[in-house]
Amino acid sequence: MVNVFMGMKTILALRALFYGEMQPEPTQPEYDENGVDLTLIRWMMDMTPAERLETLQSFANAVLKARGERGDS
Amino acid sequence: MATLDFSAALRVLARCEVDFLVVGGIGAVLQSAPVNTFDLDIVHSTEPANVARLLAALEELNAYYRLQPERRLRPNETHLASPGHQLLMTRYGPVDLLGAIGSGRRYADLVPHTVEMELEEGVRVRVLDLETLIATKEESGREKDLAALPVLRSALAETRRRK
């Protein structure tokens, strides 16, 4: 026998889900009080130091190339 | 300008067994701060034996002063033993050799405040930790350094939160 008893809270949650009313709960802020984008910091924290350096180099080289200052090798 | 390859520059310095530590924007990036830079800033030991190793590394990097690039002036022992800043161009991009930073802190003062990172097999570098990097920028008081503080402080806070 399956127990189908649900509390009011569960029913409301299921109703919200069914009607698309449910919003993801914010778990961590995206910006701090100075406006710094914390998602970028967390993204970099997931990389190894070598990957962080490679990301920086790729960006810097792309900028130099766009400026026409980089001699491709 | 040549293609920037800071990894290659660090590889040469490590292979030549130069005592140095990474500071500035690259030091910040290595510790997850999302900042941009176009040069590699290092603080080196000004001990005579280290200066000799650094000169050998600079030879391999084809380093010369950026101020008058057409003259291809190269740093010598006296330059590298001083607390001054040597702004160089190398085959892998701009490299700044800093004898001292902040309120005159030199290599020996800063080494206890570093973290060691392995960038690739056999290439381990010391990086000035974020706390001290922030402190040196506060000490310098320059607009450029103060502007970087919010991102550095946030990176430090996020790093501590994750630990």
mmCIF file of C-alpha atoms in Angstrom:
data_model
loop_
_atom_site.group_PDB
_atom_site.id
_atom_site.type_symbol
_atom_site.label_atom_id
_atom_site.label_comp_id
_atom_site.label_asym_id
_atom_site.label_seq_id
_atom_site.Cartn_x
_atom_site.Cartn_y
_atom_site.Cartn_z
ATOM 1 C CA MET A 1 0.000 0.000 0.000
ATOM 2 C CA VAL A 2 1.472 3.327 -1.019
ATOM 3 C CA ASN A 3 1.042 6.122 1.403
ATOM 4 C CA VAL A 4 -0.205 9.078 -0.650
ATOM 5 C CA PHE A 5 -0.707 11.462 2.222
ATOM 6 C CA MET A 6 0.938 14.819 1.537
ATOM 7 C CA GLY A 7 1.168 17.878 3.691
ATOM 8 C CA MET A 8 -0.100 21.256 2.498
ATOM 9 C CA LYS A 9 3.441 22.502 1.966
ATOM 10 C CA THR A 10 4.207 19.620 -0.395
ATOM 11 C CA ILE A 11 0.966 20.130 -2.288
ATOM 12 C CA LEU A 12 1.720 23.818 -2.758
ATOM 13 C CA ALA A 13 5.254 23.035 -3.922
ATOM 14 C CA LEU A 14 3.969 20.508 -6.465
ATOM 15 C CA ARG A 15 1.326 22.971 -7.637
ATOM 16 C CA ALA A 16 3.955 25.672 -8.093
ATOM 17 C CA LEU A 17 6.152 23.238 -10.023
ATOM 18 C CA PHE A 18 3.248 22.157 -12.227
ATOM 19 C CA TYR A 19 2.247 25.708 -13.064
ATOM 20 C CA GLY A 20 5.828 26.876 -13.534
ATOM 21 C CA GLU A 21 5.690 29.177 -10.559
ATOM 22 C CA MET A 22 8.736 27.769 -8.849
ATOM 23 C CA GLN A 23 11.869 29.897 -8.928
ATOM 24 C CA PRO A 24 15.325 28.555 -8.145
ATOM 25 C CA GLU A 25 16.297 29.585 -4.655
ATOM 26 C CA PRO A 26 19.338 31.851 -4.639
ATOM 27 C CA THR A 27 22.101 29.974 -2.918
ATOM 28 C CA GLN A 28 25.031 32.357 -3.333
ATOM 29 C CA PRO A 29 25.088 36.033 -4.300
ATOM 30 C CA GLU A 30 26.286 36.873 -7.808
ATOM 31 C CA TYR A 31 27.842 40.193 -6.800
ATOM 32 C CA ASP A 32 29.336 41.464 -3.584
ATOM 33 C CA GLU A 33 28.754 44.883 -2.016
ATOM 34 C CA ASN A 34 31.411 46.461 -4.277
ATOM 35 C CA GLY A 35 29.830 45.120 -7.453
ATOM 36 C CA VAL A 36 32.521 42.500 -8.004
ATOM 37 C CA ASP A 37 31.214 39.574 -10.065
ATOM 38 C CA LEU A 38 31.665 36.618 -7.728
ATOM 39 C CA THR A 39 30.653 34.111 -10.405
ATOM 40 C CA LEU A 40 33.888 34.908 -12.284
ATOM 41 C CA ILE A 41 35.943 34.296 -9.168
ATOM 42 C CA ARG A 42 34.193 30.950 -8.540
ATOM 43 C CA TRP A 43 34.697 30.009 -12.188
ATOM 44 C CA MET A 44 38.430 30.646 -11.842
ATOM 45 C CA MET A 45 38.589 28.793 -8.538
ATOM 46 C CA ASP A 46 37.437 25.672 -10.361
ATOM 47 C CA MET A 47 40.506 25.833 -12.632
ATOM 48 C CA THR A 48 44.065 24.755 -11.947
ATOM 49 C CA PRO A 49 46.679 27.538 -11.713
ATOM 50 C CA ALA A 50 47.970 26.554 -15.160
ATOM 51 C CA GLU A 51 44.472 26.848 -16.625
ATOM 52 C CA ARG A 52 44.024 30.282 -15.028
ATOM 53 C CA LEU A 53 47.269 31.459 -16.599
ATOM 54 C CA GLU A 54 46.274 30.022 -19.973
ATOM 55 C CA THR A 55 42.927 31.826 -19.795
ATOM 56 C CA LEU A 56 44.677 35.125 -19.111
ATOM 57 C CA GLN A 57 47.186 34.596 -21.924
ATOM 58 C CA SER A 58 44.468 33.725 -24.412
ATOM 59 C CA PHE A 59 42.546 36.862 -23.512
ATOM 60 C CA ALA A 60 45.611 39.118 -23.662
ATOM 61 C CA ASN A 61 46.710 37.664 -26.999
ATOM 62 C CA ALA A 62 43.208 38.083 -28.428
ATOM 63 C CA VAL A 63 43.241 41.765 -27.420
ATOM 64 C CA LEU A 64 46.694 42.313 -28.919
ATOM 65 C CA LYS A 65 45.645 40.580 -32.112
ATOM 66 C CA ALA A 66 42.540 42.755 -32.353
ATOM 67 C CA ARG A 67 44.766 45.824 -31.957
ATOM 68 C CA GLY A 68 47.118 44.504 -34.611
ATOM 69 C CA GLU A 69 50.022 44.506 -32.138
ATOM 70 C CA ARG A 70 50.696 40.833 -32.065
ATOM 71 C CA GLY A 71 52.974 38.986 -34.436
ATOM 72 C CA ASP A 72 51.452 35.551 -34.662
ATOM 73 C CA SER A 73 54.003 32.843 -34.281
ATOM 74 C CA MET B 1 54.929 42.521 -29.970
ATOM 75 C CA ALA B 2 55.530 38.805 -29.745
ATOM 76 C CA THR B 3 52.789 36.422 -28.703
ATOM 77 C CA LEU B 4 52.501 36.538 -24.939
ATOM 78 C CA ASP B 5 53.565 33.321 -23.280
ATOM 79 C CA PHE B 6 54.057 33.888 -19.577
ATOM 80 C CA SER B 7 54.147 30.154 -18.934
ATOM 81 C CA ALA B 8 57.231 29.894 -21.134
ATOM 82 C CA ALA B 9 58.902 32.817 -19.371
ATOM 83 C CA LEU B 10 58.249 31.225 -15.990
ATOM 84 C CA ARG B 11 59.578 27.916 -17.314
ATOM 85 C CA VAL B 12 62.891 29.556 -18.248
ATOM 86 C CA LEU B 13 63.213 31.261 -14.858
ATOM 87 C CA ALA B 14 62.461 28.003 -13.057
ATOM 88 C CA ARG B 15 64.865 25.995 -15.210
ATOM 89 C CA CYS B 16 67.641 28.519 -14.499
ATOM 90 C CA GLU B 17 66.873 28.073 -10.776
ATOM 91 C CA VAL B 18 66.232 31.768 -10.235
ATOM 92 C CA ASP B 19 64.893 32.674 -6.796
ATOM 93 C CA PHE B 20 61.865 34.816 -7.557
ATOM 94 C CA LEU B 21 58.210 35.205 -6.699
ATOM 95 C CA VAL B 22 55.281 36.187 -8.880
ATOM 96 C CA VAL B 23 53.385 39.320 -7.898
ATOM 97 C CA GLY B 24 51.045 41.730 -9.705
ATOM 98 C CA GLY B 25 48.243 40.743 -12.021
ATOM 99 C CA ILE B 26 49.558 37.285 -12.819
ATOM 100 C CA GLY B 27 50.013 36.555 -9.151
ATOM 101 C CA ALA B 28 46.401 37.575 -8.656
ATOM 102 C CA VAL B 29 45.142 35.492 -11.575
ATOM 103 C CA LEU B 30 46.982 32.416 -10.330
ATOM 104 C CA GLN B 31 44.938 32.825 -7.136
ATOM 105 C CA SER B 32 41.593 33.133 -8.957
ATOM 106 C CA ALA B 33 41.239 36.912 -9.140
ATOM 107 C CA PRO B 34 39.636 37.799 -12.503
ATOM 108 C CA VAL B 35 41.956 40.641 -13.541
ATOM 109 C CA ASN B 36 43.729 41.344 -16.802
ATOM 110 C CA THR B 37 47.334 42.200 -17.403
ATOM 111 C CA PHE B 38 49.856 42.295 -20.210
ATOM 112 C CA ASP B 39 53.027 41.786 -18.222
ATOM 113 C CA LEU B 40 54.662 39.401 -15.810
ATOM 114 C CA ASP B 41 55.779 41.050 -12.555
ATOM 115 C CA ILE B 42 58.315 39.283 -10.397
ATOM 116 C CA VAL B 43 60.341 40.147 -7.296
ATOM 117 C CA HIS B 44 63.742 38.489 -7.387
ATOM 118 C CA SER B 45 66.427 37.829 -4.825
ATOM 119 C CA THR B 46 69.254 40.320 -5.228
ATOM 120 C CA GLU B 47 71.855 37.940 -3.804
ATOM 121 C CA PRO B 48 74.898 37.903 -6.156
ATOM 122 C CA ALA B 49 74.557 34.206 -7.033
ATOM 123 C CA ASN B 50 70.893 34.662 -7.875
ATOM 124 C CA VAL B 51 71.583 37.759 -9.943
ATOM 125 C CA ALA B 52 74.016 35.660 -11.995
ATOM 126 C CA ARG B 53 71.336 32.997 -12.565
ATOM 127 C CA LEU B 54 68.803 35.685 -13.421
ATOM 128 C CA LEU B 55 71.166 37.208 -15.983
ATOM 129 C CA ALA B 56 71.518 33.795 -17.626
ATOM 130 C CA ALA B 57 67.732 33.442 -17.755
ATOM 131 C CA LEU B 58 67.375 36.951 -19.213
ATOM 132 C CA GLU B 59 69.897 36.060 -21.901
ATOM 133 C CA GLU B 60 67.760 33.085 -22.859
ATOM 134 C CA LEU B 61 64.651 35.290 -22.780
ATOM 135 C CA ASN B 62 66.394 37.870 -25.011
ATOM 136 C CA ALA B 63 65.433 40.571 -22.501
ATOM 137 C CA TYR B 64 66.001 44.278 -23.108
ATOM 138 C CA TYR B 65 64.637 47.523 -21.688
ATOM 139 C CA ARG B 66 61.235 48.544 -23.036
ATOM 140 C CA LEU B 67 61.929 52.277 -22.650
ATOM 141 C CA GLN B 68 64.204 52.495 -25.674
ATOM 142 C CA PRO B 69 63.534 49.285 -27.576
ATOM 143 C CA GLU B 70 65.558 50.343 -30.594
ATOM 144 C CA ARG B 71 68.738 50.434 -28.484
ATOM 145 C CA ARG B 72 68.267 46.903 -27.153
ATOM 146 C CA LEU B 73 69.789 47.854 -23.786
ATOM 147 C CA ARG B 74 70.209 44.890 -21.485
ATOM 148 C CA PRO B 75 70.219 44.913 -17.679
ATOM 149 C CA ASN B 76 73.472 44.162 -15.849
ATOM 150 C CA GLU B 77 74.392 42.952 -12.341
ATOM 151 C CA THR B 78 74.182 46.439 -10.857
ATOM 152 C CA HIS B 79 70.662 46.976 -12.188
ATOM 153 C CA LEU B 80 69.452 43.634 -10.881
ATOM 154 C CA ALA B 81 71.028 44.103 -7.450
ATOM 155 C CA SER B 82 69.148 47.355 -6.895
ATOM 156 C CA PRO B 83 65.671 47.718 -5.355
ATOM 157 C CA GLY B 84 64.529 49.501 -8.521
ATOM 158 C CA HIS B 85 62.188 48.275 -11.255
ATOM 159 C CA GLN B 86 63.537 46.927 -14.532
ATOM 160 C CA LEU B 87 60.858 47.071 -17.210
ATOM 161 C CA LEU B 88 61.892 44.598 -19.865
ATOM 162 C CA MET B 89 60.639 43.145 -23.121
ATOM 163 C CA THR B 90 61.383 39.482 -23.723
ATOM 164 C CA ARG B 91 60.735 36.945 -26.445
ATOM 165 C CA TYR B 92 57.624 35.924 -24.474
ATOM 166 C CA GLY B 93 56.299 39.404 -23.703
ATOM 167 C CA PRO B 94 56.847 42.144 -21.119
ATOM 168 C CA VAL B 95 58.525 41.130 -17.857
ATOM 169 C CA ASP B 96 59.017 43.544 -14.965
ATOM 170 C CA LEU B 97 61.758 42.727 -12.469
ATOM 171 C CA LEU B 98 60.950 44.468 -9.212
ATOM 172 C CA GLY B 99 63.682 44.816 -6.609
ATOM 173 C CA ALA B 100 61.135 45.939 -4.021
ATOM 174 C CA ILE B 101 57.381 46.539 -3.834
ATOM 175 C CA GLY B 102 54.949 48.277 -1.479
ATOM 176 C CA SER B 103 56.772 49.981 1.353
ATOM 177 C CA GLY B 104 60.153 48.717 0.168
ATOM 178 C CA ARG B 105 59.550 45.007 0.742
ATOM 179 C CA ARG B 106 62.176 42.864 -0.920
ATOM 180 C CA TYR B 107 62.378 39.194 -1.810
ATOM 181 C CA ALA B 108 63.555 38.015 1.625
ATOM 182 C CA ASP B 109 60.735 39.962 3.314
ATOM 183 C CA LEU B 110 58.107 38.502 1.002
ATOM 184 C CA VAL B 111 59.110 34.835 0.757
ATOM 185 C CA PRO B 112 57.357 33.891 4.030
ATOM 186 C CA HIS B 113 54.133 35.217 2.506
ATOM 187 C CA THR B 114 54.052 33.079 -0.603
ATOM 188 C CA VAL B 115 52.259 29.991 -1.831
ATOM 189 C CA GLU B 116 53.990 27.478 -4.060
ATOM 190 C CA MET B 117 52.223 26.315 -7.208
ATOM 191 C CA GLU B 118 53.098 23.712 -9.803
ATOM 192 C CA LEU B 119 52.265 25.069 -13.262
ATOM 193 C CA GLU B 120 53.507 21.972 -15.032
ATOM 194 C CA GLU B 121 55.730 19.051 -14.216
ATOM 195 C CA GLY B 122 59.001 20.406 -12.908
ATOM 196 C CA VAL B 123 57.878 24.039 -12.966
ATOM 197 C CA ARG B 124 57.078 25.210 -9.469
ATOM 198 C CA VAL B 125 56.720 28.912 -8.767
ATOM 199 C CA ARG B 126 56.258 30.949 -5.626
ATOM 200 C CA VAL B 127 53.364 33.391 -5.738
ATOM 201 C CA LEU B 128 52.812 36.238 -3.268
ATOM 202 C CA ASP B 129 49.686 35.332 -1.315
ATOM 203 C CA LEU B 130 46.579 37.455 -1.752
ATOM 204 C CA GLU B 131 46.715 38.910 1.757
ATOM 205 C CA THR B 132 50.209 40.296 1.193
ATOM 206 C CA LEU B 133 49.499 41.316 -2.390
ATOM 207 C CA ILE B 134 46.612 43.409 -1.077
ATOM 208 C CA ALA B 135 48.815 44.847 1.681
ATOM 209 C CA THR B 136 51.538 45.919 -0.771
ATOM 210 C CA LYS B 137 48.990 47.602 -3.011
ATOM 211 C CA GLU B 138 47.561 49.446 -0.015
ATOM 212 C CA GLU B 139 51.085 50.517 0.936
ATOM 213 C CA SER B 140 51.878 51.850 -2.527
ATOM 214 C CA GLY B 141 48.723 53.970 -2.448
ATOM 215 C CA ARG B 142 48.773 54.531 -6.207
ATOM 216 C CA GLU B 143 45.405 54.918 -7.942
ATOM 217 C CA LYS B 144 46.202 51.976 -10.215
ATOM 218 C CA ASP B 145 46.852 49.708 -7.246
ATOM 219 C CA LEU B 146 43.921 50.957 -5.182
ATOM 220 C CA ALA B 147 41.580 50.334 -8.134
ATOM 221 C CA ALA B 148 42.497 46.646 -8.098
ATOM 222 C CA LEU B 149 41.698 46.184 -4.417
ATOM 223 C CA PRO B 150 37.956 45.360 -4.577
ATOM 224 C CA VAL B 151 38.527 42.382 -6.892
ATOM 225 C CA LEU B 152 41.500 41.147 -4.884
ATOM 226 C CA ARG B 153 39.619 41.408 -1.603
ATOM 227 C CA SER B 154 36.630 39.569 -3.061
ATOM 228 C CA ALA B 155 38.872 36.812 -4.422
ATOM 229 C CA LEU B 156 40.441 36.454 -0.985
ATOM 230 C CA ALA B 157 37.035 36.287 0.687
ATOM 231 C CA GLU B 158 35.744 33.668 -1.769
ATOM 232 C CA THR B 159 38.891 31.588 -1.349
ATOM 233 C CA ARG B 160 38.498 31.622 2.422
ATOM 234 C CA ARG B 161 34.793 30.778 2.115
ATOM 235 C CA ARG B 162 35.526 27.706 0.035
ATOM 236 C CA LYS B 163 38.250 26.365 2.367
#
